[in-house]
Amino acid sequence: MMFTDPSSTGIQSDPSVQLMIGGSTLRKVKSRSWKKQRHFRLLEDGLTIWYKSRWTGKGHSTFSVMEVEAVREGHQSEVLLSVADEFPADLCFTLVFHGRQGTLDLVAESPEEARAWIQGVRTLIHKAQSMDEQERQDQWVRDWFQKADKNKDGKMNFKEVKKLLKMMNVDMNEDHALHLFTFVHFYKMLTQRDEVWKVFQDYSEDGERLMLDELETFLRVEQHEGDRSPTRARELMERHEPSETAKKQGAMSLDGFQTYLCSQDGSVFSPQRQELHQDMSRALSSYFISSSHNTYLLEDQLRGQSSVEAYIQALKRGCRCVEVDCWDGSDGEPVVYHGHTLTSKILFRDIISTLKEYAFRASDFPVIVSLENHCGVEQQTVMAKHLKDILGDMLLTTPLNGQVPQQLPSPQELRGKILLKAKKIGGLEECLDESLTDEVSDEEETANGEADSPSTEDLPTEKDKKKSKLSRELSDLVVYCKSVHFHGFEHARSHTKCYEMSSFSESKTKKLIKDTATELVQYNTRQLSRIYPSGLRTDSSNYNPQDMWNVGCQIVALNFQTAGLEMDLNDGLFRQNGGCGYVLKPDFLRDPGTQFSPDKPEERPDYNPLRLSIQVLSGQQLPKVNQKEGSIVDPLVRVEVYGVPQDQAKEETSHINNNGFNPVWNESLSFVVHAPELALVRFVVEDYDKASRNDFIGQLTLPFSCIQTGYRHIHLLSKDGTPIPPSSLFVNISISKFA
């Protein structure tokens, strides 16, 4: 049995790709002392890069171009910067992988070879990203063929086919497998979807095609797109029907219908909500802001590596508030690391250079630099100089109109600007009064430390508190985010200015939510508040941010380097609105007179509970979690709702034995959502294990308000939050008023 020749992708004619197929000896660099030659080449599938340490022997590694997010030229990593004196920039490049997979630093033997690999990989990435759903499906099938074709002769015997089925999470008896032992039957088995065919049959009069009026009826009745179904039907037909003949006849085939359902048009996540669509002209305090804690860390808080790469990854994920812990460096240059721990150190100026380069790649809305300042006055002045010299006009150093603000400016007004959050001598009102002392009061000193340390060792001593000095140059760079100590809600109402903000530990915030939730909601309509994880979280674990969003806290800082539920929720909330890092809070969290309490959503004037019903139909091409030969997953689906306390709920299907390829559940789950404006819905797939904890397979989290009803596909993400195509769930969703 032959499989499709991958050269039909048309990219092999590219000279750079041709060089990659021929192969190159590149130097893989891990540190100044670890630099080893490896032979790299692109395999014939046009998507897999293979490399090994020696020309003979069996040891080799591979990775897919689809795992590569970007290629950086020159000395754009700490490792390559450390060997800059040995290898010129025009020989060096870095492959950056999606999620938390890290980077691969390489050095070519000539500038021409480096350029070819840089251009070639970029060409392949572009090709992979521009694939439509059918091409992704074909590539997925091709990838499995490559894995199963052990002798690489382009053919598979029956033994290899049986092994392939196991690898693909398919459990099938030998007679059935033998019956399918032709490419056509095999391919149809891989792509045929009975549950889609049944939906198609319900609306197709002849069972062979959907005419335009039948597709309109389907969109109106099932997909709840009645307002625009006539034009929408024609648009979807043009976009997804592969047959030109069918298009001319005003018809959609089963293939076209399935392609539509698997596309972004058929996604559970509304494409319109994924685009930038919210009002961005409100005060900063009106938005949830994607925020990172200990941004410099790639791992845990005790021994982990500090790296500018961590800032790059956070910023590229849309993070709009990063943290910088600054300490005096031994040579007069401030350094950043987690104080009194074994975490590695990086130069403050390198972080600021990274900000200049990457701050506005994912979004041009403002970035807040939350400064944890442990430096003496002299190196604070050095910090101020670096901020001004490196960032230039990007750094906001004066109020927008030269006036003391009565409310915070908007993200729209601050586009392209970097704001410093730190202590400030006096306020904006007196910032030009030279008679002010450079000493900071005890109150302000407390605000600076923010009790953000893992132990009492980091807290200022009494002696430090009595005479702590702040550099005037650094102070003058703080405009709209002056750190102040929180003295209670009454004091804040009568004394605090809109440009003053406080930070709260997760435990302090939880106490405020329990005792004075409504007052905290009101406070957050006027002020920015930053929430940070407990200092006891030395493993860089995270708290659940939903509790803080429920009371309108804007800057809810999480450890971006730690995968899990909490980062899934953060990614889910900020995936909407163009992934710009700012999400407009609901009306009842922005009204200064609000009486909203998360514990009593039914008491708000516009209370409108909704029922969410989800029919979990099937799963498609779920990834293996146990790589043991013959191991096949037993998948189940759990739907979790996060929001106000009354809305926290979980429901799950039964598990399907030995089928990760095309499991069918056809089970219904139901929820009542009392505050839909705040709710997030998380779809999780796990491999059931009766003896131990279930293994994670994939998930997708999205705001309740972004759900498209009807027959939808849920495109699953890995633990790192990166796509794992073509893995998906097929569901039918309805939302109705809860009487």
Short mmCIF file of C-alpha atoms in Angstrom, two decimals, residues 9 16 22 50 55 79 87 97 110 116 120 161 218 237 264 368 378 465 536 573 630 638 719:
data_model
loop_
_atom_site.label_atom_id
_atom_site.label_comp_id
_atom_site.label_asym_id
_atom_site.label_seq_id
_atom_site.Cartn_x
_atom_site.Cartn_y
_atom_site.Cartn_z
CA THR A 9 3.12 20.01 -1.14
CA SER A 16 16.40 26.74 1.06
CA GLY A 22 20.27 17.57 1.58
CA TRP A 50 15.87 14.75 11.86
CA TRP A 55 27.13 9.64 10.81
CA VAL A 79 23.19 30.97 25.21
CA PHE A 87 30.64 32.64 16.73
CA PHE A 97 9.20 25.95 20.15
CA SER A 110 28.75 29.59 6.83
CA ALA A 116 19.14 28.93 4.11
CA GLY A 120 13.71 27.33 4.94
CA VAL A 161 -0.96 -1.79 9.33
CA PHE A 218 -29.60 23.83 9.10
CA MET A 237 -20.39 26.88 0.65
CA GLN A 264 -13.07 27.82 12.70
CA ILE A 368 2.91 47.52 32.89
CA GLU A 378 22.92 54.30 43.12
CA LYS A 465 12.35 50.78 57.07
CA LEU A 536 4.87 29.61 50.22
CA LEU A 573 -10.30 34.46 29.56
CA GLY A 630 -0.25 -1.49 22.32
CA ARG A 638 -15.48 16.39 31.70
CA LYS A 719 -1.07 20.95 28.71
#
